[in-house]
Every structure is written in C-alpha cells, then in structure tokens.
XYZ file of C-alpha atoms in Angstrom:
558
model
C 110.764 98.517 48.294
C 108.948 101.500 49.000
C 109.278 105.028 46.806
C 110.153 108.559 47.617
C 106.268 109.249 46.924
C 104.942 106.645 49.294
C 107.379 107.404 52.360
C 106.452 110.758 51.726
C 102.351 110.073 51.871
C 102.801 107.754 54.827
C 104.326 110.551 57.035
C 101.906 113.091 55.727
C 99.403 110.479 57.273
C 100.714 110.063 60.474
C 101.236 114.164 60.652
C 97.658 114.520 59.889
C 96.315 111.870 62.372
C 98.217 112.763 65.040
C 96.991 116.661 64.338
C 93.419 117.426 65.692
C 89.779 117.025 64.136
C 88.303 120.275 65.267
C 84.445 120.797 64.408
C 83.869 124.218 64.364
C 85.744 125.114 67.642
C 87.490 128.623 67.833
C 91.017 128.759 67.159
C 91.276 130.626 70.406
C 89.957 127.701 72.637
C 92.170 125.232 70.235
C 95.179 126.985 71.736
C 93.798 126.881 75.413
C 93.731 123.236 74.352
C 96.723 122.633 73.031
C 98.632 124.758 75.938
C 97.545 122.002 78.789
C 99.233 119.577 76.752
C 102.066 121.547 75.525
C 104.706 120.455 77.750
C 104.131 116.522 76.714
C 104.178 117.662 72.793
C 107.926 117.724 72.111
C 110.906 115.351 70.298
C 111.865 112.685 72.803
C 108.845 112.930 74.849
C 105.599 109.996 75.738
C 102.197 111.792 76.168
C 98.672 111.629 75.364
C 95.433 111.639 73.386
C 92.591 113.167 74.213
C 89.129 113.553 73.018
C 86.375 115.582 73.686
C 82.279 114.590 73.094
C 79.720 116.443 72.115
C 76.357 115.460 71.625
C 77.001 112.074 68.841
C 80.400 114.041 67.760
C 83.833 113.854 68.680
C 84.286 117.577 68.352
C 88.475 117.149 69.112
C 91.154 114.887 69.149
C 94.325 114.732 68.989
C 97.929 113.190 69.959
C 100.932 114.779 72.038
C 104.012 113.142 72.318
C 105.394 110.298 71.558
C 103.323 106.485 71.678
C 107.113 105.015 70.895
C 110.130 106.525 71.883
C 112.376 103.912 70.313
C 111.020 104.382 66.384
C 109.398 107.894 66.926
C 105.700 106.795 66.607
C 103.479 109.568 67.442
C 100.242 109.268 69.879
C 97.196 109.917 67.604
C 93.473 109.677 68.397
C 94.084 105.959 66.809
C 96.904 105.199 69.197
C 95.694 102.135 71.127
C 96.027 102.564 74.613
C 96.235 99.870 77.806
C 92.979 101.736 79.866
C 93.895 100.134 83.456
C 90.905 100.427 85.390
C 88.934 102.551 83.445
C 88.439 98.357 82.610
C 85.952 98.227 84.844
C 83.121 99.656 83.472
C 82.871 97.171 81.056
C 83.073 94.656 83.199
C 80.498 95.914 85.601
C 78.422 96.915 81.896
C 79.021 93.038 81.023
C 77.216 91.817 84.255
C 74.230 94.406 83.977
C 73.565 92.661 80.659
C 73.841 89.525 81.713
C 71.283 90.502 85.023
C 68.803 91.874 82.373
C 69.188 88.222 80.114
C 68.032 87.151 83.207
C 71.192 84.677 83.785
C 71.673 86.404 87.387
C 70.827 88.521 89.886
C 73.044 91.049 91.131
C 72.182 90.558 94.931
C 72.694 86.372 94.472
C 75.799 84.707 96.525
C 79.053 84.728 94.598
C 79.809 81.260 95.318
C 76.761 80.347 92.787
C 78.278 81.192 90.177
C 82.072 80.445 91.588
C 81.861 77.493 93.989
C 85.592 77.444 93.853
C 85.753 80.552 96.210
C 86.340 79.907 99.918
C 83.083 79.303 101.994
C 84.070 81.991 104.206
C 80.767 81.690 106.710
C 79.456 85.147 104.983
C 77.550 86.106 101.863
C 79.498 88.264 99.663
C 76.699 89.150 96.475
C 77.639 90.186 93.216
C 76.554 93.891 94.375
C 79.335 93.624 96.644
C 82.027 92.823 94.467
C 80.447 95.697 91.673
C 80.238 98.361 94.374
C 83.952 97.518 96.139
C 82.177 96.596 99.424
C 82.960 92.933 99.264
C 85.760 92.848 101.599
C 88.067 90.568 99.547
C 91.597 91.713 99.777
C 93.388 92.919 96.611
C 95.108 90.680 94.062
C 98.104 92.954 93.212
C 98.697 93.570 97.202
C 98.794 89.348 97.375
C 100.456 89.077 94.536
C 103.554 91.081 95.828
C 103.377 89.464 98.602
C 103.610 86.573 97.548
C 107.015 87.578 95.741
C 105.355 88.087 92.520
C 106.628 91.393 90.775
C 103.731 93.539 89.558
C 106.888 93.767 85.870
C 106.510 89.950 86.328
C 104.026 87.986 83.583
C 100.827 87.883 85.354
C 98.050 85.408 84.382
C 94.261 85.142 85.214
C 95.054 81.516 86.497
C 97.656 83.049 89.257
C 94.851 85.500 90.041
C 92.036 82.951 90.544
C 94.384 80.676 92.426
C 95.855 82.687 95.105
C 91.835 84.273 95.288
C 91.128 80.643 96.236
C 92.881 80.006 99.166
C 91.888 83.010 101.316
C 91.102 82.294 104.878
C 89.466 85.609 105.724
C 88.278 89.175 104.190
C 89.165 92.881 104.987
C 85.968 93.144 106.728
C 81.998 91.946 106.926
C 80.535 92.627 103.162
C 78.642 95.773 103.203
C 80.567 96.809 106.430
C 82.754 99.532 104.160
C 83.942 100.659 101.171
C 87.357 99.323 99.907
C 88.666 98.935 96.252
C 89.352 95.876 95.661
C 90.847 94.744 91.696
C 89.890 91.349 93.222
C 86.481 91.712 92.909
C 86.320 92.690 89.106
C 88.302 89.461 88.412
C 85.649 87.578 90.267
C 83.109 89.501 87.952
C 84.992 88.383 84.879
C 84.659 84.679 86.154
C 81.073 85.114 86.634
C 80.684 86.061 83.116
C 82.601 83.017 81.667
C 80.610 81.219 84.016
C 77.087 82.643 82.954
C 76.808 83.235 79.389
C 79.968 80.762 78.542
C 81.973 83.046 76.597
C 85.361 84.734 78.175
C 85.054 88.283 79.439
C 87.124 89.050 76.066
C 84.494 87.569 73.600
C 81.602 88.653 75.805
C 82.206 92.338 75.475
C 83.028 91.909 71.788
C 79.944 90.552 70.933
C 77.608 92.581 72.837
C 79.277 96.161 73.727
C 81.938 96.480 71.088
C 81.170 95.927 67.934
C 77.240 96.980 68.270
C 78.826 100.323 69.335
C 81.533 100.164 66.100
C 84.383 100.137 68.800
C 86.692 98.026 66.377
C 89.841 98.758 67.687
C 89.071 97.568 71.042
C 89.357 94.817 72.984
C 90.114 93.058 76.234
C 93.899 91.899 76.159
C 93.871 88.881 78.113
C 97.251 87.595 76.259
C 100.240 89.351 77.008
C 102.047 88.170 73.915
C 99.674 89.159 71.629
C 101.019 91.394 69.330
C 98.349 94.902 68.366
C 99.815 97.389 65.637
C 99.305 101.217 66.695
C 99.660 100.740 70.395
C 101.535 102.305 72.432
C 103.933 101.817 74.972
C 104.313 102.507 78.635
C 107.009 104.842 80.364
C 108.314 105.933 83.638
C 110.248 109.317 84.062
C 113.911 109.200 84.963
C 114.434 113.246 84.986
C 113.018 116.458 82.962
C 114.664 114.830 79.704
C 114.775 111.031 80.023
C 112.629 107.983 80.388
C 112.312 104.269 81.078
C 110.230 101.806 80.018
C 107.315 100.805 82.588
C 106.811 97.147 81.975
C 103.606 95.390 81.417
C 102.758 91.676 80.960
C 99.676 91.034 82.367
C 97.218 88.308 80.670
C 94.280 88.932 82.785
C 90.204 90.068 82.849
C 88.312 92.068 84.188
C 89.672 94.417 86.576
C 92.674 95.856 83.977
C 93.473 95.065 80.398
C 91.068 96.809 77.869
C 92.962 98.728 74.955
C 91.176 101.068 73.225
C 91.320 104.368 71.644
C 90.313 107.458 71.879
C 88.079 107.516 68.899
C 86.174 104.102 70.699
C 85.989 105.930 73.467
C 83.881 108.691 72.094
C 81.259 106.497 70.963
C 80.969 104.251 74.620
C 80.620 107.812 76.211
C 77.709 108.263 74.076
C 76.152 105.286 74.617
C 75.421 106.844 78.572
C 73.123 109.439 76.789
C 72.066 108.111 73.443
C 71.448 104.578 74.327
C 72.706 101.895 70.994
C 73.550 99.039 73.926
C 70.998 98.151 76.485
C 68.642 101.239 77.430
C 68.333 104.305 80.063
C 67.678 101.591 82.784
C 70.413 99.633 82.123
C 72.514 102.635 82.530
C 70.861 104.115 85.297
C 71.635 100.401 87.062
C 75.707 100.929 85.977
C 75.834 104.419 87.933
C 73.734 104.006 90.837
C 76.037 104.309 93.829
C 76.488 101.942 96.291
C 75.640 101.767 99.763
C 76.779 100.313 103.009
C 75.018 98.088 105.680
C 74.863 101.468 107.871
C 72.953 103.273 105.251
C 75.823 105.470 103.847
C 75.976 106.103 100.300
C 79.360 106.082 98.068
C 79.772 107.705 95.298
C 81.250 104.869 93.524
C 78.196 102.903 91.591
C 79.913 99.551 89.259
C 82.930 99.892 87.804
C 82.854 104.019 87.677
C 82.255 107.092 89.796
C 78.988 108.505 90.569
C 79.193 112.772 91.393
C 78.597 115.893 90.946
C 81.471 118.220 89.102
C 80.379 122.088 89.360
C 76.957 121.510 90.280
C 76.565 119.049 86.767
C 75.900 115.252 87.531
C 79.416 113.116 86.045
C 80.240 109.384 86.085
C 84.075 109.116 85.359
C 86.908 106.851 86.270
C 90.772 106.903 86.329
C 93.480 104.174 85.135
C 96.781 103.513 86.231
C 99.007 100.446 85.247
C 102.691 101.054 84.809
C 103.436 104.196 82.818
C 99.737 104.425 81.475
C 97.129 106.908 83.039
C 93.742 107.239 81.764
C 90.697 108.840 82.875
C 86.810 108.946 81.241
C 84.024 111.070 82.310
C 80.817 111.632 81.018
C 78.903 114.487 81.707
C 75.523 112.960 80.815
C 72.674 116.161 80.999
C 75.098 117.889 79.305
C 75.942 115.201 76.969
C 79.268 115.864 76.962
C 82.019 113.880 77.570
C 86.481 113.805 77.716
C 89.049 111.104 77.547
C 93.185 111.685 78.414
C 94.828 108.827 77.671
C 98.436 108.673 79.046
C 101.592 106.500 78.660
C 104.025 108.491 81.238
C 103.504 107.508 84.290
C 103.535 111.232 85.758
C 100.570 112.719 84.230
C 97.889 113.306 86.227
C 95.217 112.511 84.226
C 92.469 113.441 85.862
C 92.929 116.544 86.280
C 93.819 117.532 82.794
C 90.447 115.635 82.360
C 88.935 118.488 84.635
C 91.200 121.326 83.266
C 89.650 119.923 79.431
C 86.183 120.239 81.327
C 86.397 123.595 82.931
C 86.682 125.046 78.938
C 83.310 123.729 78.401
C 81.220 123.165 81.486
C 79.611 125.877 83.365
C 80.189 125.863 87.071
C 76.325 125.613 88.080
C 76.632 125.209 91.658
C 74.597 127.551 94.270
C 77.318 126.825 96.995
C 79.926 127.732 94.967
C 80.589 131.430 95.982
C 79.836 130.752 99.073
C 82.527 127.493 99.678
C 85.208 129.777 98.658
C 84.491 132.325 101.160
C 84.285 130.497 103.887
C 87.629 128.478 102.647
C 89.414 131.831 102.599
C 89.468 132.061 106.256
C 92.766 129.724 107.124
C 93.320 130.565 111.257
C 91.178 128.429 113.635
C 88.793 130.552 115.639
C 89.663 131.625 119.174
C 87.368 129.412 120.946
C 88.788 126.176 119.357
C 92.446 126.773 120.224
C 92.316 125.661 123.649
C 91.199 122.136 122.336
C 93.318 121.991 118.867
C 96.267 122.444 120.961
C 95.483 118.786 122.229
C 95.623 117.391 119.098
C 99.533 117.861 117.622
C 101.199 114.543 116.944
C 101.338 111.576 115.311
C 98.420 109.155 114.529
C 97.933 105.944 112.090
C 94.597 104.105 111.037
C 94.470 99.926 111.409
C 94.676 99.605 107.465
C 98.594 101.040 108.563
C 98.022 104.991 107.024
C 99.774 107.645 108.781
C 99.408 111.393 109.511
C 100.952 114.021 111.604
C 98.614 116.831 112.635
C 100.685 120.125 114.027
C 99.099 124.027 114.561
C 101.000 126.621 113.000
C 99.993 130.581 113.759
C 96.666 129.437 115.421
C 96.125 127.430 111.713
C 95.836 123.604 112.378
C 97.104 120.940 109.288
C 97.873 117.176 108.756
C 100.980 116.292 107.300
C 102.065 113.518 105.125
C 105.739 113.301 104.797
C 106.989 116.743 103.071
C 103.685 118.166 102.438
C 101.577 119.749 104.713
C 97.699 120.453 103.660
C 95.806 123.230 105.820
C 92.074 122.221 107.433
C 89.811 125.070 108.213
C 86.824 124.950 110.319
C 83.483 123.220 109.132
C 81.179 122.607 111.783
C 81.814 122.398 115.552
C 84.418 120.317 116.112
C 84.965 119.405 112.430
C 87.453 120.642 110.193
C 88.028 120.488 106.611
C 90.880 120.128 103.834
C 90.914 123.867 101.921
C 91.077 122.402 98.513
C 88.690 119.406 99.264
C 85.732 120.766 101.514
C 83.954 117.243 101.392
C 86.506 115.916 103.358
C 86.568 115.895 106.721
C 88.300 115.489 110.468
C 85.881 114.914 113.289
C 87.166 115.585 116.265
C 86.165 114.246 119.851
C 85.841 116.664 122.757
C 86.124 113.692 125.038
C 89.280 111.923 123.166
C 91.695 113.965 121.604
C 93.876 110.791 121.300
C 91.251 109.960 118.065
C 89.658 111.467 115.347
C 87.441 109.782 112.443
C 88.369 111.277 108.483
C 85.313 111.002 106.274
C 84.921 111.244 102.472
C 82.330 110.836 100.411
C 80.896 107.587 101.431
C 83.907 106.508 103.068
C 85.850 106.768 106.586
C 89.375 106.263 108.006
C 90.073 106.134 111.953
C 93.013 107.349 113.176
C 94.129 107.005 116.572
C 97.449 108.371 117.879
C 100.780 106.551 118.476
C 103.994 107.636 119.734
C 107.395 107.111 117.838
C 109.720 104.745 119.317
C 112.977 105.473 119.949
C 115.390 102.693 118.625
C 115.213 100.079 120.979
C 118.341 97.864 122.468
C 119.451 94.770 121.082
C 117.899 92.976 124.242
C 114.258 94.776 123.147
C 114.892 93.931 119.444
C 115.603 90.358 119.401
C 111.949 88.903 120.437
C 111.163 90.366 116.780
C 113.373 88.471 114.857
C 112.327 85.312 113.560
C 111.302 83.567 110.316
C 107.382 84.438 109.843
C 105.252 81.918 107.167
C 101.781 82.811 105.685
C 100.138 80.066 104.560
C 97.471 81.283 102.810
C 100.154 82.666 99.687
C 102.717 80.000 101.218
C 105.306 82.511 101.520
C 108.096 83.291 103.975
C 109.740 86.697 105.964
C 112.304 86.732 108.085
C 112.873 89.656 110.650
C 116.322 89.904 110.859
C 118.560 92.459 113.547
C 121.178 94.142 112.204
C 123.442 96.782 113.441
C 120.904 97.584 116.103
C 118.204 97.943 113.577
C 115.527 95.420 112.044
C 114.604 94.576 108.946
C 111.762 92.774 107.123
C 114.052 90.616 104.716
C 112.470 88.439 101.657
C 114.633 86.404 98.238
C 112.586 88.885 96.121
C 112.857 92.440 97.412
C 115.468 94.733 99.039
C 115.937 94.280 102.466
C 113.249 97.413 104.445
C 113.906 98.974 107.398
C 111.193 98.469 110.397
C 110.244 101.312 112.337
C 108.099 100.976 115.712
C 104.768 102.883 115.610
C 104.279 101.829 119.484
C 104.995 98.466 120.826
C 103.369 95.957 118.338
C 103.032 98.279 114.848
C 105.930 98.222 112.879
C 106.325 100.111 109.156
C 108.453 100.036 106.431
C 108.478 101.156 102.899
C 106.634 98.012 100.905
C 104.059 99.395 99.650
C 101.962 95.849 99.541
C 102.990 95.699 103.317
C 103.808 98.612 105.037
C 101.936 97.582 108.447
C 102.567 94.831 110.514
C 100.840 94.107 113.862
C 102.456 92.191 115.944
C 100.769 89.134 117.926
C 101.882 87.706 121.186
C 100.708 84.569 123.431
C 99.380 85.027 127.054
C 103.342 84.570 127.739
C 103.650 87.994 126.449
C 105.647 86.533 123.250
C 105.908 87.489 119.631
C 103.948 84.435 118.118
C 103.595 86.267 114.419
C 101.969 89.134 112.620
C 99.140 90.415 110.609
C 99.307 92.406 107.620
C 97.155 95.106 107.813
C 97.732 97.551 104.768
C 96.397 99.113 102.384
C 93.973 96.954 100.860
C 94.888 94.241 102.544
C 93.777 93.366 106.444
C 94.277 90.313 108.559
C 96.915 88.426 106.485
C 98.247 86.262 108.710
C 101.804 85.239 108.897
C 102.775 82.948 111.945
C 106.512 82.929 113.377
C 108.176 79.393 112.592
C 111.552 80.328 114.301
C-alpha cells in the first residue's frame, strides 16, 4: 500500500511535469503563451502539449488539459500522443534511407516491390505515391464504403486487400495532385518488402532510437496497451465530451505515438543532421511536381513553404479526437509542436499563433498584400461580367460552391459561410485571407471557372438545382446498385416522393439532383454520384466521384 508521503510526491510529479520547462524566456511571453491555450487548461477539459525548438533546446513545454477525463490524468510534455498523419514523414524519411542503402530507387515501378498491386496498364513510381500524385484512391474513403466504420478495428491486412482489387485510379500518375493515405500504406509495404523489417521495427532501428526518441513508436497493434497516453475526444457542448474512438492496427500513413519531448529532437534532426545528412533531408522536402510542370508545395510526407517570408516544412494530423501539427522552421532553426486530443482544436493555427511570438514576418510583399486586400468592391469595369457569374457550380470530384455579388463585392459560398474574393489580375480574383488562392474566370464561358492553389486546381462548372421531381421522373433511379471492386451493395430507394441512397450500415441519406445525372447527399465517403445510362437513355449504374475517390463503379443489378 502506498503512504501519505508517496501519494503526496507522485502528484507533486505529475504537477511539475505537466507545468512548463522555460529556458530563459520572459515571464511576459510565458503568459502570451499560456493565454492561447488558456481556454483548454481547466477541470473537466482534453487539450494539448506543445513544444517549442530552439537551436538543440526545447526552450518550452508544457500540458493543458486533461490526457484522461475518466481518472484526471493531465497532458504533459511526456503525454504520448496518436500523431495521425504527421505519420508520414517518417514513412516518407524511412524510404529516403532505404533509396540511399541503395535497396531502391524512388522513380522505380511500384509493382517491383509490390507485385500484388493491380497491373493497371500505367506506371505509378514510388515518387508518386511520396508526393500524393499517384492517383490511387483513398483507403478510409473505400473503407466506408465498403461498410467499414472508420470507430470499427481496422487492420493493415483490410487495407492491403481492398488496395488489391482496384480496377482503376483517380487519374493518370503525375496528372494531379491528390492526397491519398493509400499511398503511404503502399510505402510501408515497400519497406517490409526492401529491408525485411516492418515499418514499426524499421523506424526504430534507424530514426528512433539513434535520435533518443524512446517513447516513440509506430502502433501497428490496436490492443497494445502504452502507459502515459492519452486519449481521444469529441465535443458534445461548451462543457461536455465524448470519447472519439480509435482502433486502428495499421502503417504507414497514421499510427505513430510520440511525444512532445521526441518531437523536439526529430525537428532538430532537419537542421543539425544525427540521421542521414543535409541531402537526405533536402530529398524529404523537395516538392513535387506534376507531368505539366507545376510544382506543389507538398514534398514526402510533409509540406514544403514559405511562412512570413521564412522557408517551413510542417504537417497536420487528424484521427478521431486527436489533432497534431509539426513545423520546422529550418534557417531559423526553430521549430513547434501542438499536440491535441479534442477533436475541435485547430491545431495549426495555434501552431502559427506559437510562431508569430517568435518569427519575424520577413516578407517584402507583405505591406503591400494587405493593401491591396483592403479594397473589398469589384472595380467598375468588371461588374458588367461578374454579374454573369451568380449561381451554383460543382467540380467532378462532387465539391460545391455558390458564387453571389453583394454591393458590387463578389464571394463564394459554402453552406452558411460566405468568404469575400477581391480582384487579382484581369479576370482573376482572390480569397481576402488566402491571396494564393485563386478564381480564374473565362470571358468567353461564364458557365466555368478553374480555382488554383498552390500546386493544385479544382474546375467548377455550373449546375442548376432541381426541383423535386415526380414519382414518374424518380423511379428510373431506384434500383439495387453493386460495386464489385469492394463487393458491396446500395439500393436507391423512393420514398414519400423523395430518394434515398439506403445501405445495412449507415442511416438512410437523402439524394438531391445537381442536374439530371449528379446526385448528392451527406456521406462524406460518397457524396457524388454520376449517373450512367445505355444508348436507351436508361439508368444502367453510377460512379462515385468524391472526394478522394473518382470512378468507383457501382452497376445497377435491379
């Protein structure tokens, strides 16, 4: 039994852990600090920890709120924390490794290495699946398909095997930049493959424990049981919570846990090089390009740009309730973690908040951005043309957008919220809060515009909103549709003069007509079906085109 005297030290423990190491900061930037994370550090409540880097230091961390509501643990800089997809890094750092062993070449065929991936009459190379430009669809998005529950217990075999009967891809490798938590699984089967070790034992033996990360690992058994970790919420309201479940036994794309004092020393391992060297590196964050020439930002396994004028690689996580985010400011050689188990914290941007304390804004365009952002109503010229463009329009992948003018101001609108674009260029607007996006317009066709991001684009072309259809009109629809690629079944049912998509493992969802042949409803792993007809005119099936999956096939039985 334990005393009075060792209760007592084991609480002042945990109090001190979960209280910050500060190395020679000011108190007054300690409290700007603490007060973004204030609202998280309270009885009752999940949070964070967060770190920041400095040079080889980790100059703070600390713990807000609570890693275990049930027993009252609190989230300390030693919390262990599932890191979602900020995974990926180390898988991508895995394969670089392996490519300078010499046991591969980044730009070889996948189907060397994994012969039990469908011969799909293209080359998809290991660059592909590192940069997100493979074109293979996404395993969660098949998965629920398929009926599996992303709460449900997950495995790396159900992964592989569902990967393994695909009939076709998104799109042409190279063609475009998609993320895709396919590939990365595909990457952790090329490691077991190549060096003959599992992605888990792999990145122990050559990342982790040369770097002193001993707390981390990748958690490829869901069962497995890990002392300090935390666990995983949703929010219910201002004061209560729910537990976000997570059983996944998988590699490579999700799973590592780790901690924010690990963290700190992987961050400096981008500047002050203990694992591989400065080319090795430099090969992890060079961004990835498409067949036309355009370059992403996104290099392997983490983000490639520029954060007020300083060069940053960084990535986010998000897996049930837990939201993390890295970035690495390497000239600086500075970095910041926020590690999350509430589902609602946006991560990322406490990341930048943490970095705006520290990191001069060094950019020459700066000033000049924000004046020309200030100026919200569309010039006189353009108005004849923007009044063209109010209504409704939708991109193949099933994405959807309303553009409307207000007061000679034109903005897009997605559901509730309505974001104002301000001229750019002639013909090309901008989003106010994210210059690098962009809507080019078409003086010729103002029935389609093209949205571009860094490295990316979306096409949107416009649609008009049916009106609900007779029973007559609705009853070519209905039907039981089979896909046989995830051997699964829909049924389109009519009901009270309305359709529904209908499936044993999900709540019936209402179908909505975006035109003749596009039909939407609120699953987020399907949310866009096209309809296909014979030359008869008939409804013969349709495709699933959403999201991050395209051309899924499902073919009407009856």
């Amino acid at each position: 039994m334990k005393t009075a005297k060792s209760l007592l030290t084991a609480a002042l423990l945990i109090t001190l852990t979960a209280t910050a190491h500060a190395q020679n900061l000011p108190d007054s930037l300690v409290k700007k600090i603490n007060s973004l994370f204030k609202q998280w550090d309270k009885p009752g409540s999940p949070g964070c920890a967060i770190g920041i880097v400095r040079n080889d230091s980790l100059i703070f961390a600390k713990g807000y709120g609570l890693a275990n509501l049930e027993y009252g643990v609190h989230n300390t800089p030693k919390t262990l924390f599932h890191m979602a997809s900020v995974s990926k890094q180390f898988t991508a750092y895995s394969i670089v490794l392996l490519a300078k062993q010499g046991k591969l070449n980044l730009d070889d065929d996948i189907r060397k290495y994994l012969p039990w991936f469908p011969n799909l009459g293209v080359t998809i190379t290991i660059r592909n699946l590192l940069n997100h430009t493979s074109g293979v669809r996404d395993q969660w998005q098949l998965l629920a398909t398929a009926g599996t529950r992303l709460d449900d217990v997950i495995t790396q075999e159900q992964i592989v095997k569902i990967l393994g009967k695909q009939q076709a891809l998104n799109f042409k490798p190279g063609e475009k930049f998609m993320y895709s938590n396919s590939g990365f699984t595909l990457l952790a089967e090329i490691v077991k493959e190549v060096s003959g070790k599992s992605l888990r034992q792999f990145t122990d033996s050559v990342i982790f424990k040369p770097l002193g990360m001993t707390a981390t690992h990748i958690h490829d058994d869901y069962t497995e049981i890990e002392p300090g970790r935390s666990y995983s919420y949703d929010r219910k309201d201002s004061a209560h919570y729910s537990n976000a479940i997570l059983n996944y036994s998988v590699a490579g794309a999700t799973s590592l846990f780790s901690t924010v004092e690990d963290l700190a020393k992987w961050e400096m391992n981008f500047y002050q090089y203990k694992v591989g060297n400065k080319q090795d590196i430099e090969t992890l964050t060079t961004k990835g390009h498409l067949n036309d020439g355009i370059v992403n930002d996104y290099a392997m396994g983490i983000s490639n740009d520029i954060y007020k004028g300083n060069k940053r690689y960084s990535h986010d996580g998000a897996d049930a309730g837990y939201r993390t985010n890295v970035s690495i400011f390497p000239d600086l050689k500075m970095g910041f973690i926020v590690l999350s188990n509430l589902g609602d914290i946006n991560v990322g941007g406490k990341a930048n908040e943490l970095a705006d304390l520290f990191v001069k804004d060094k950019s020459a365009s700066a000033s000049k951005a924000t004046r020309k952002l200030k100026a919200g109503k569309a010039p006189a010229e353009d108005l004849p043309f923007l009044k063209k463009l109010p209504g409704d329009y939708i991109t193949p992948e099933g994405t959807t957008l309303s553009l409307e003018l207000k007061n000679d101001s034109l903005f897009y609108r997605v559901g509730a919220d309505a974001y104002l674009l301000v001229k750019d260029s002639v013909l090309t607007y901008c989003m106010f809060y994210a210059p690098e996006v962009k809507f080019k317009f078409s003086a010729d066709n103002n029935n389609a515009f093209i949205v571009t991001t860094p490295g990316d684009k979306l096409n949107f072309s416009r649609y008009t909103k049916t009106v609900n259809k007779d029973d007559r009109a609705l009853r070519p629809y209905t039907g039981t549709y089979y896909c046989p690629e995830l051997d699964c079944n829909y049924r389109i049912v009519l009901n009270d003069h309305q359709l529904y998509l209908t499936n044993a493992k999900y709540d019936d969802q209402k179908l909505t007509f975006a035109g003749s042949n596009d039909l939407l409803d609120d699953n987020w792993w399907m949310n866009h079906l096209v309809i296909t007809r014979n030359s008869k005119n008939e409804v013969t099936g349709f495709e699933v085109n959403s999201g991050r999956v395209m051309h899924l096939k499902f073919v009407k039985t009856k």
